[in-house]
Coordinates of C-alpha atoms in Angstrom, one line a residue:
M18 CA 0.0 0.0 0.0
Q19 CA 1.4 3.3 -1.1
K20 CA 1.9 5.9 1.7
D21 CA 1.1 9.6 1.2
Y22 CA 4.8 10.5 1.8
S23 CA 6.1 8.1 -0.9
A24 CA 4.1 9.7 -3.7
Q25 CA 5.0 13.2 -2.6
I26 CA 8.7 12.4 -2.4
K27 CA 8.7 10.7 -5.9
Q28 CA 6.8 13.6 -7.4
L29 CA 9.2 16.1 -5.9
R30 CA 12.2 14.2 -7.2
V31 CA 10.8 14.0 -10.7
A32 CA 9.9 17.7 -10.6
L33 CA 13.4 18.5 -9.7
G34 CA 14.8 16.3 -12.5
M35 CA 16.8 14.2 -10.0
T36 CA 17.6 10.5 -9.8
Q37 CA 17.3 8.6 -6.5
H38 CA 21.1 8.7 -6.3
S39 CA 21.3 12.5 -6.8
L40 CA 18.5 13.2 -4.3
A41 CA 20.2 10.9 -1.8
D42 CA 23.4 12.9 -2.2
Q43 CA 21.5 16.1 -1.7
L44 CA 19.9 14.9 1.5
G45 CA 23.0 13.1 2.9
V46 CA 21.4 9.6 2.9
R47 CA 22.0 6.4 1.0
P48 CA 20.2 5.8 -2.4
Q49 CA 18.5 2.7 -0.8
V50 CA 16.9 5.0 1.8
V51 CA 15.3 7.2 -0.9
A52 CA 14.1 4.0 -2.7
S53 CA 12.5 2.8 0.6
W54 CA 10.8 6.1 1.0
E55 CA 9.3 6.0 -2.5
Q56 CA 8.2 2.4 -2.0
G57 CA 6.5 3.3 1.3
R58 CA 8.7 0.8 3.3
R59 CA 10.3 3.4 5.5
E60 CA 9.3 6.9 6.5
P61 CA 11.8 9.8 6.5
S62 CA 13.1 11.1 9.8
A63 CA 12.3 14.6 10.9
T64 CA 15.6 15.8 9.7
S65 CA 15.0 14.4 6.2
Y66 CA 11.5 15.9 6.1
Q67 CA 13.0 19.3 6.8
H68 CA 15.6 18.9 4.0
L69 CA 12.8 17.8 1.6
A70 CA 10.8 20.9 2.6
L71 CA 13.8 23.0 1.7
L72 CA 14.1 21.5 -1.7
A73 CA 10.3 21.7 -2.4
P74 CA 8.5 24.8 -3.8
P75 CA 6.6 26.7 -1.1
E76 CA 3.2 25.1 -1.4
R77 CA 4.5 21.6 -1.6
A78 CA 6.9 22.3 1.3
W79 CA 4.0 22.5 3.8
F80 CA 3.3 18.8 3.3
F81 CA 6.8 17.8 4.5
L82 CA 6.7 20.3 7.3
S83 CA 3.3 19.0 8.5
K84 CA 4.9 15.6 8.9
I85 CA 6.9 17.0 11.8
G86 CA 4.0 19.0 13.3
I87 CA 4.6 22.4 11.6
T88 CA 1.5 23.6 9.8
R89 CA 0.2 27.0 8.6
K90 CA -2.3 26.9 11.4
F91 CA 0.4 26.1 14.0
I92 CA 2.6 29.0 12.8
E93 CA -0.3 31.4 12.7
S94 CA -1.5 30.4 16.2
K95 CA 2.0 30.9 17.7
W96 CA 3.2 34.1 16.0
Q97 CA 0.3 36.0 14.5
G98 CA -0.1 39.3 16.5
N99 CA 2.6 38.4 19.0
K100 CA 5.2 41.1 18.1
P101 CA 7.5 42.1 21.0
V102 CA 6.8 45.4 22.7
V103 CA 9.8 47.7 22.8
P104 CA 10.0 50.1 25.8
P105 CA 10.3 53.8 25.0
G106 CA 13.8 55.0 24.4
R107 CA 15.1 51.5 23.6
Q108 CA 16.0 50.4 20.1
K109 CA 14.5 47.3 18.5
P110 CA 17.0 44.4 18.4
D111 CA 18.8 44.1 15.0
T112 CA 17.0 41.0 13.9
A113 CA 18.9 40.9 10.6
A114 CA 22.3 40.9 12.4
R115 CA 20.9 38.3 14.8
R116 CA 19.9 36.0 12.0
K117 CA 23.2 36.4 10.3
R118 CA 25.0 35.2 13.5
S119 CA 22.9 32.1 13.7
R120 CA 23.2 29.0 11.6
P121 CA 19.7 28.6 10.1
S122 CA 18.2 25.1 9.9
A123 CA 16.8 23.6 6.7
I124 CA 13.4 24.7 7.8
A125 CA 14.5 28.2 8.7
A126 CA 16.3 28.7 5.4
G127 CA 13.2 27.8 3.5
D128 CA 10.5 29.8 5.2
P129 CA 10.9 33.4 6.5
V130 CA 8.3 32.8 9.2
L131 CA 10.6 30.3 10.8
R132 CA 13.9 32.2 10.6
D133 CA 13.7 33.0 14.3
Q134 CA 13.3 29.4 15.2
V135 CA 16.2 27.0 16.0
A136 CA 16.0 23.3 15.0
I137 CA 17.4 20.9 17.6
P138 CA 17.8 17.1 16.9
I139 CA 16.7 14.9 19.8
I140 CA 18.7 11.6 19.8
L141 CA 17.1 8.2 20.2
R142 CA 17.1 7.0 23.8
R143 CA 19.2 3.9 23.1
A144 CA 21.6 5.4 20.5
V145 CA 25.2 5.0 21.6
P146 CA 26.7 8.5 22.0
P147 CA 29.5 9.0 19.4
E148 CA 32.8 10.6 20.3
S149 CA 31.8 13.7 18.4
P150 CA 28.3 14.8 19.6
D151 CA 27.4 16.5 16.3
S152 CA 28.1 13.4 14.2
Y153 CA 24.9 11.4 14.8
R154 CA 23.5 9.6 11.7
D155 CA 20.1 10.5 10.4
D156 CA 18.6 7.2 11.6
Q157 CA 19.7 8.0 15.2
I158 CA 17.5 11.1 15.5
D159 CA 14.2 10.4 17.2
Q160 CA 12.5 13.7 16.5
Y161 CA 13.3 17.4 15.8
L162 CA 12.5 20.2 18.2
T163 CA 12.1 23.8 17.2
V164 CA 12.4 26.5 19.8
P165 CA 12.6 30.3 19.6
L166 CA 16.0 31.8 18.9
G167 CA 15.9 33.4 22.3
M168 CA 16.2 30.0 23.9
A169 CA 19.2 28.9 21.8
R170 CA 20.9 32.0 20.5
K171 CA 23.7 30.3 18.6
G172 CA 21.2 28.9 16.1
S173 CA 20.7 25.5 14.6
G174 CA 23.7 23.3 14.3
S175 CA 25.0 24.1 17.8
Y176 CA 22.6 22.1 20.0
T177 CA 21.6 18.5 20.6
G178 CA 19.0 17.0 22.8
Y179 CA 19.2 13.7 24.8
Y180 CA 16.7 11.6 26.7
V181 CA 17.9 11.2 30.3
S182 CA 16.4 9.1 33.1
D183 CA 16.7 10.7 36.6
S184 CA 17.3 7.2 38.1
G185 CA 19.8 6.2 35.5
R186 CA 18.4 2.7 35.3
A187 CA 17.1 3.0 31.7
R188 CA 13.9 1.0 32.5
K189 CA 11.1 1.5 30.1
E190 CA 8.7 2.7 32.8
D191 CA 11.1 5.3 34.2
P192 CA 10.1 8.9 33.5
L193 CA 12.4 10.7 31.0
R194 CA 13.4 14.3 30.6
I195 CA 15.2 15.8 27.6
I196 CA 18.4 17.8 28.3
V197 CA 19.4 20.2 25.5
V198 CA 23.1 20.9 25.3
D199 CA 25.4 23.3 23.5
H200 CA 27.8 20.8 21.8
T201 CA 30.2 23.5 20.8
R202 CA 31.2 23.9 24.4
R203 CA 33.1 20.7 25.5
D204 CA 36.3 22.0 27.1
P205 CA 36.4 20.7 30.6
V206 CA 38.6 23.5 31.9
R207 CA 36.2 26.2 30.6
L208 CA 33.2 24.2 32.0
R209 CA 34.4 23.8 35.6
E210 CA 31.5 23.9 38.0
K211 CA 28.9 23.9 35.1
S212 CA 26.4 21.2 34.3
V213 CA 27.0 19.1 31.3
A214 CA 25.8 16.0 29.5
Y215 CA 28.5 13.4 29.3
R216 CA 29.1 9.9 27.8
F217 CA 29.7 7.1 30.3
Q218 CA 29.2 3.3 29.7
D219 CA 27.5 4.0 26.4
R220 CA 24.9 6.1 28.1
V221 CA 24.1 9.8 28.5
W222 CA 24.3 11.3 32.0
V223 CA 24.1 14.8 33.4
G224 CA 26.6 16.1 36.0
K225 CA 28.7 19.0 37.1
V226 CA 32.4 19.4 36.0
A227 CA 34.4 19.5 39.3
R228 CA 36.7 22.4 40.0
E229 CA 39.8 20.1 40.0
S230 CA 39.1 18.9 36.4
R231 CA 41.9 19.2 33.8
Q232 CA 42.1 18.3 30.1
D233 CA 43.6 14.9 31.1
H234 CA 41.7 14.3 34.3
I235 CA 38.0 15.1 34.1
V236 CA 36.0 14.7 37.3
L237 CA 32.2 14.7 36.9
V238 CA 29.8 14.9 39.8
P239 CA 26.6 13.1 38.7
E240 CA 23.2 14.9 38.8
T241 CA 21.5 11.9 37.3
G242 CA 22.5 8.2 37.3
P243 CA 25.6 7.1 39.2
V244 CA 25.9 8.2 42.8
E245 CA 29.7 8.4 43.0
S246 CA 31.8 10.9 41.0
V247 CA 33.1 9.7 37.6
V248 CA 36.8 10.2 36.8
L249 CA 37.9 9.9 33.2
R250 CA 41.6 10.3 32.3
N251 CA 43.4 11.2 29.1
S252 CA 43.3 7.6 27.8
E253 CA 39.6 8.2 26.9
A254 CA 38.0 10.5 24.4
N255 CA 36.5 13.7 25.9
P256 CA 33.3 12.4 27.4
I257 CA 31.6 15.8 27.6
L258 CA 28.8 16.1 25.0
G259 CA 28.1 19.7 25.7
E260 CA 27.1 22.3 28.3
A261 CA 23.5 22.0 29.6
V262 CA 21.3 24.8 28.2
F263 CA 17.8 23.8 29.3
W264 CA 15.6 20.8 30.3
L265 CA 12.3 19.8 28.8
G266 CA 9.8 18.4 31.3
S267 CA 9.3 14.9 32.4
Q268 CA 7.6 12.5 30.1
N269 CA 7.2 8.7 29.7
S270 CA 9.1 6.8 27.1

């Protein structure tokens, strides 16, 4: 049975005059993945839907955006008539300069309404954290979160979200929260006494970098998971995934 997304993807590819191989190269996936989309055997991830929206003409782009919960109605309900009030005697912020400093996401680049939004990938709960926290594969991303630029001022490309269990037991029934980190900030010396997400025993934990930490001797005081401090020496890759920016509330897996 053909899925609605499979027909839309094939129509877009044909309209662009692209082969499955060339579309795959454009999206950063394997040609077999594009074939599975068009056959309805596998649905694109949120990241791929965003990239497809960027390639599509405006009217068709809304179909791909709707697949990740972004519709015209949603945009209008959130931003219509919600312009910020500027106190007398104070200048409006230079939004053009602010946008230039940010690294816009695929969505933001394709729709001016979303240029003040930051796209943050949320990693699958059981994905093994890589040594470089910005190198997750497309199939390791569970969903894509968009937040106002004011919550993540560096823009898309600088943040990653992880599911974290407060107990650290990783049981299915345990409540989960999402920690969003700035993965451009990983230097343990600069992050002394700050909360970070870190990689330990193929899991993601949250803790504080102890004052005595050095580049070759990182001491992490857990805020979730293990009770005792974790000490990682220079024989291991930097376990810090990024500085904690904000939490998203508790939810069930």
